Amino acid sequence: MNAHAPAASGSILKQSSAVWAIAFACVVAFMGIGLVDPILPAIATSLHATAAQTELLFTSYLAVTGVAMFFTSWVSSRIGAKNTLLIGLALIVVFSVLAATSGSVWNIIGFRAGWGLGNALFISTALATIVGAASGGTASAIILYEAALGLGIAVGPLVGGLLGSVSWRGPFFGVTTLMAVAFIAVVALLKSSGLEKPTPTRLSAPFRALRRPALAALAATALFYNIGFFVLLAYTPFPLGFGALGIGFTFFGWGVGLAVTSVWVAPMLTARLRRTTVLKIALPLLALDLFAAAVVVRSQPGLIVCVIVGGLVLGVLNTVLTECVMEATDLPRSVASSAYSAVRFIGGAIAPPVATLLADAIAPSAAYVFAGVSVAIAFVVVVATTKVLRRVDDGAEPERVEAEAISAGEMV
C-alpha cells in the first residue's frame, strides 16, 4: 500500500477562479500539441511538402519548447508567474496567427518554433503555479493539471479535424481565438498577491538540478518515453490513411482515454502501489502496444485500437511521472519542472522526423519498433535507478510541505 492519495478527497473541484483560469489556459495550450495532427496530410498536399517536412511542425515546436524550458524558471523568478504566463500566452497568439496566414511549410515550421517558445514559458510556469495555488495538496493539483493536459490533448485533434475539414488554416485560427480568451481570463482572475514575490534563481539552476540522481533518472525516463508518445501522436496520421475528420476522431478517442486514466486510474493505482511499481507496469504495456502497432500498421481498425490503448496507458504514465518529479528532490518545484520538462520535450522533438525517416527507408512498421524500443529503454532506466527513486515512494508529503504548497503561490 502507498499512502499518497489526494489530501482531501473531492477537493480537486473546489478551486479558486485563478486556478480555473490557469487550468483553462492549460487546456488550450495542450490543444496546440495535437491540433496539427489531423491536418498534417492536408498541409503536405496543399503546400507540396513531404511527410518528413510536415513532421518538422512537431520538431520545431517541441525542440524550442524543450530548450526554452531550461530557462523558464530563471525568467519567472525575476518577472513573476503572472507576467511569465501572459507573455507565453501572447507569443502563442501571435505565432498561431502567423502560421494560419502562412503560404510555405518552412514558414509554418518557423512559426511553430516561436509558438514553442510561448508554450515553454506558459506550461512550465502553469504547473508550478497550479501546484502552489490549488487546494487539496500537491497530488490534487497534479491531477487537475493532468486533467487539463488530457482534455486539451483530446479536444485538440477533434477541433483540428473539424476545422481542418474546411481548411488546414482553420485550426490555427481556432487556437488564436481560444488563447486570446485564456489571456483575458488570466489577466482578470489571477491576482498579483502571492505571485509577485519571487526569489530569483540562477540561470544554471535547471542544469544543476539534473545532477540530482533522482531527477536525472526521471528526466532520462521521460526522454525515451516521450519518443514513444510522439511517434504514436505525430507519425500515425500517415499510415492511418484518413482525412482530417477521421484522424481527429481517432485521436479524440486517444485523448479521452488519456484524460480518464490520468484523472481517475492513476490515483487509484498510486494509492495501492508504489509510484515506481506503477511505472514498471505501465512502461512495458506501452512498449507492447507500440510493437503491436508495428504488426498491424497496415490495418486501420488494428491501428485505431493501438492508438486508443496507447492513450489509456499514457494517461497513467503522465500523471505518475509528474508526481514523481514534484516529489523526487527538495528543489523548488519550478526548477525541477523546468529541468524535467526540457529533457522530456527534447525527446518528443527527436521522435517525429526519425520515425518518418525510418518508415521511408525501411517500412512503416519500423517507426513503431523504434518507439517501442525507446519505451523499453525507459523501463530499463526505471529498474536500474529504483534505489535513487526511493523518495518518490515515501508516501504523503509532511504537513509542513503540504501547507507550503497550498499557500506559497509562487513556487520558485
CSV table of C-alpha atoms in Angstrom, one decimal, residues 46-209:
chain,number,residue,atom,x,y,z
A,46,SER,CA,-1.7,21.9,-50.1
A,47,LEU,CA,1.9,23.2,-49.7
A,48,HIS,CA,3.6,20.5,-51.7
A,49,ALA,CA,5.6,19.3,-48.7
A,50,THR,CA,6.9,15.8,-47.9
A,51,ALA,CA,5.8,13.8,-44.9
A,52,ALA,CA,9.2,14.4,-43.3
A,53,GLN,CA,8.9,18.2,-43.8
A,54,THR,CA,5.4,18.3,-42.2
A,55,GLU,CA,6.7,16.3,-39.2
A,56,LEU,CA,9.1,19.2,-38.6
A,57,LEU,CA,6.0,21.1,-37.4
A,58,PHE,CA,6.2,19.0,-34.3
A,59,THR,CA,10.0,19.0,-34.1
A,60,SER,CA,10.5,22.8,-34.3
A,61,TYR,CA,7.7,23.3,-31.7
A,62,LEU,CA,9.0,20.7,-29.3
A,63,ALA,CA,12.7,21.4,-29.7
A,64,VAL,CA,12.3,25.1,-28.9
A,65,THR,CA,9.8,24.2,-26.1
A,66,GLY,CA,12.4,21.8,-24.6
A,67,VAL,CA,15.4,24.1,-24.8
A,68,ALA,CA,13.5,27.2,-23.6
A,69,MET,CA,12.2,25.3,-20.6
A,70,PHE,CA,15.7,25.2,-19.2
A,71,PHE,CA,15.4,29.0,-18.7
A,72,THR,CA,11.7,29.5,-17.7
A,73,SER,CA,12.3,29.2,-14.0
A,74,TRP,CA,15.0,31.9,-14.3
A,75,VAL,CA,12.6,34.2,-16.2
A,76,SER,CA,9.6,33.6,-13.9
A,77,SER,CA,11.7,34.1,-10.8
A,78,ARG,CA,12.5,37.6,-12.0
A,79,ILE,CA,9.3,38.9,-13.6
A,80,GLY,CA,6.8,36.8,-11.6
A,81,ALA,CA,4.5,33.9,-12.5
A,82,LYS,CA,1.6,36.0,-13.8
A,83,ASN,CA,3.8,38.0,-16.2
A,84,THR,CA,5.5,34.9,-17.5
A,85,LEU,CA,2.2,33.2,-18.1
A,86,LEU,CA,0.9,36.2,-20.0
A,87,ILE,CA,4.0,36.6,-22.2
A,88,GLY,CA,3.8,32.9,-23.0
A,89,LEU,CA,0.1,33.2,-24.0
A,90,ALA,CA,0.7,36.3,-26.1
A,91,LEU,CA,3.5,34.6,-28.0
A,92,ILE,CA,1.2,31.7,-28.8
A,93,VAL,CA,-1.5,34.0,-30.1
A,94,VAL,CA,1.0,35.9,-32.3
A,95,PHE,CA,2.7,32.9,-33.8
A,96,SER,CA,-0.5,30.9,-34.3
A,97,VAL,CA,-1.9,33.8,-36.4
A,98,LEU,CA,1.3,33.9,-38.4
A,99,ALA,CA,1.1,30.2,-39.0
A,100,ALA,CA,-2.5,30.5,-40.1
A,101,THR,CA,-1.7,33.1,-42.7
A,102,SER,CA,1.5,31.5,-44.0
A,103,GLY,CA,1.9,30.1,-47.5
A,104,SER,CA,5.0,28.0,-47.0
A,105,VAL,CA,5.6,24.9,-45.0
A,106,TRP,CA,9.0,26.2,-43.9
A,107,ASN,CA,7.4,29.4,-42.7
A,108,ILE,CA,5.0,27.4,-40.6
A,109,ILE,CA,7.8,25.3,-39.2
A,110,GLY,CA,9.5,28.6,-38.1
A,111,PHE,CA,6.3,30.0,-36.6
A,112,ARG,CA,5.7,26.8,-34.7
A,113,ALA,CA,9.1,27.3,-33.2
A,114,GLY,CA,8.0,30.7,-31.9
A,115,TRP,CA,4.8,29.0,-30.7
A,116,GLY,CA,7.0,26.6,-28.8
A,117,LEU,CA,8.8,29.4,-27.0
A,118,GLY,CA,5.5,30.8,-25.8
A,119,ASN,CA,4.4,27.2,-24.8
A,120,ALA,CA,7.6,26.8,-22.7
A,121,LEU,CA,7.0,30.0,-20.8
A,122,PHE,CA,3.4,29.1,-20.1
A,123,ILE,CA,3.4,25.4,-19.4
A,124,SER,CA,6.3,25.2,-17.0
A,125,THR,CA,5.1,28.2,-15.0
A,126,ALA,CA,1.5,27.0,-15.1
A,127,LEU,CA,2.4,23.6,-13.5
A,128,ALA,CA,4.4,25.3,-10.7
A,129,THR,CA,1.6,27.9,-10.1
A,130,ILE,CA,-1.2,25.3,-10.0
A,131,VAL,CA,0.8,23.2,-7.6
A,132,GLY,CA,1.3,26.2,-5.4
A,133,ALA,CA,-2.2,27.7,-5.6
A,134,ALA,CA,-4.6,24.7,-5.8
A,135,SER,CA,-6.4,23.4,-2.7
A,136,GLY,CA,-6.1,19.8,-1.7
A,137,GLY,CA,-2.4,19.4,-1.8
A,138,THR,CA,0.2,18.5,-4.4
A,139,ALA,CA,-1.5,15.3,-5.6
A,140,SER,CA,-4.8,17.0,-6.3
A,141,ALA,CA,-3.1,19.9,-8.1
A,142,ILE,CA,-1.2,17.5,-10.3
A,143,ILE,CA,-4.3,15.6,-11.1
A,144,LEU,CA,-6.0,18.9,-12.1
A,145,TYR,CA,-3.1,19.8,-14.3
A,146,GLU,CA,-3.1,16.3,-15.9
A,147,ALA,CA,-6.8,16.6,-16.4
A,148,ALA,CA,-6.2,19.9,-18.3
A,149,LEU,CA,-3.5,18.1,-20.3
A,150,GLY,CA,-5.7,15.2,-21.1
A,151,LEU,CA,-8.7,17.3,-22.1
A,152,GLY,CA,-6.5,19.6,-24.2
A,153,ILE,CA,-4.9,16.7,-26.0
A,154,ALA,CA,-8.3,15.0,-26.5
A,155,VAL,CA,-10.0,18.2,-27.8
A,156,GLY,CA,-7.1,19.4,-29.9
A,157,PRO,CA,-7.3,16.7,-32.6
A,158,LEU,CA,-11.1,16.9,-32.7
A,159,VAL,CA,-11.0,20.6,-33.2
A,160,GLY,CA,-8.2,20.2,-35.7
A,161,GLY,CA,-10.2,17.6,-37.6
A,162,LEU,CA,-13.4,19.7,-37.6
A,163,LEU,CA,-11.8,22.9,-38.6
A,164,GLY,CA,-9.3,21.2,-40.8
A,165,SER,CA,-12.0,19.5,-42.8
A,166,VAL,CA,-12.8,23.1,-44.0
A,167,SER,CA,-9.3,24.4,-44.4
A,168,TRP,CA,-5.9,23.5,-42.9
A,169,ARG,CA,-5.7,27.1,-41.7
A,170,GLY,CA,-8.8,26.8,-39.6
A,171,PRO,CA,-7.2,25.0,-36.5
A,172,PHE,CA,-4.6,27.7,-36.2
A,173,PHE,CA,-7.2,30.5,-36.2
A,174,GLY,CA,-9.1,28.4,-33.6
A,175,VAL,CA,-6.2,28.3,-31.2
A,176,THR,CA,-5.6,32.0,-31.7
A,177,THR,CA,-9.2,32.8,-30.6
A,178,LEU,CA,-9.1,30.4,-27.6
A,179,MET,CA,-5.7,31.6,-26.4
A,180,ALA,CA,-6.9,35.2,-26.6
A,181,VAL,CA,-9.8,34.2,-24.3
A,182,ALA,CA,-7.3,32.5,-21.9
A,183,PHE,CA,-5.1,35.6,-21.9
A,184,ILE,CA,-8.1,37.7,-20.8
A,185,ALA,CA,-9.1,35.2,-18.2
A,186,VAL,CA,-5.6,35.1,-16.6
A,187,VAL,CA,-5.4,38.9,-16.6
A,188,ALA,CA,-8.8,39.2,-14.9
A,189,LEU,CA,-8.7,36.3,-12.5
A,190,LEU,CA,-5.1,35.7,-11.4
A,191,LYS,CA,-4.4,38.2,-8.7
A,192,SER,CA,-0.9,39.5,-8.1
A,193,SER,CA,-1.0,38.9,-4.4
A,194,GLY,CA,1.1,35.9,-3.5
A,195,LEU,CA,2.5,35.6,-7.0
A,196,GLU,CA,4.8,38.7,-7.2
A,197,LYS,CA,7.4,37.9,-4.6
A,198,PRO,CA,9.7,35.6,-6.5
A,199,THR,CA,13.1,34.6,-5.2
A,200,PRO,CA,15.5,34.9,-8.2
A,201,THR,CA,17.0,31.6,-9.3
A,202,ARG,CA,20.3,31.1,-11.1
A,203,LEU,CA,20.3,30.7,-14.8
A,204,SER,CA,22.2,27.4,-14.3
A,205,ALA,CA,19.6,26.1,-11.8
A,206,PRO,CA,17.9,23.6,-14.1
A,207,PHE,CA,21.2,22.3,-15.4
A,208,ARG,CA,22.5,21.9,-11.9
A,209,ALA,CA,19.2,20.2,-10.9
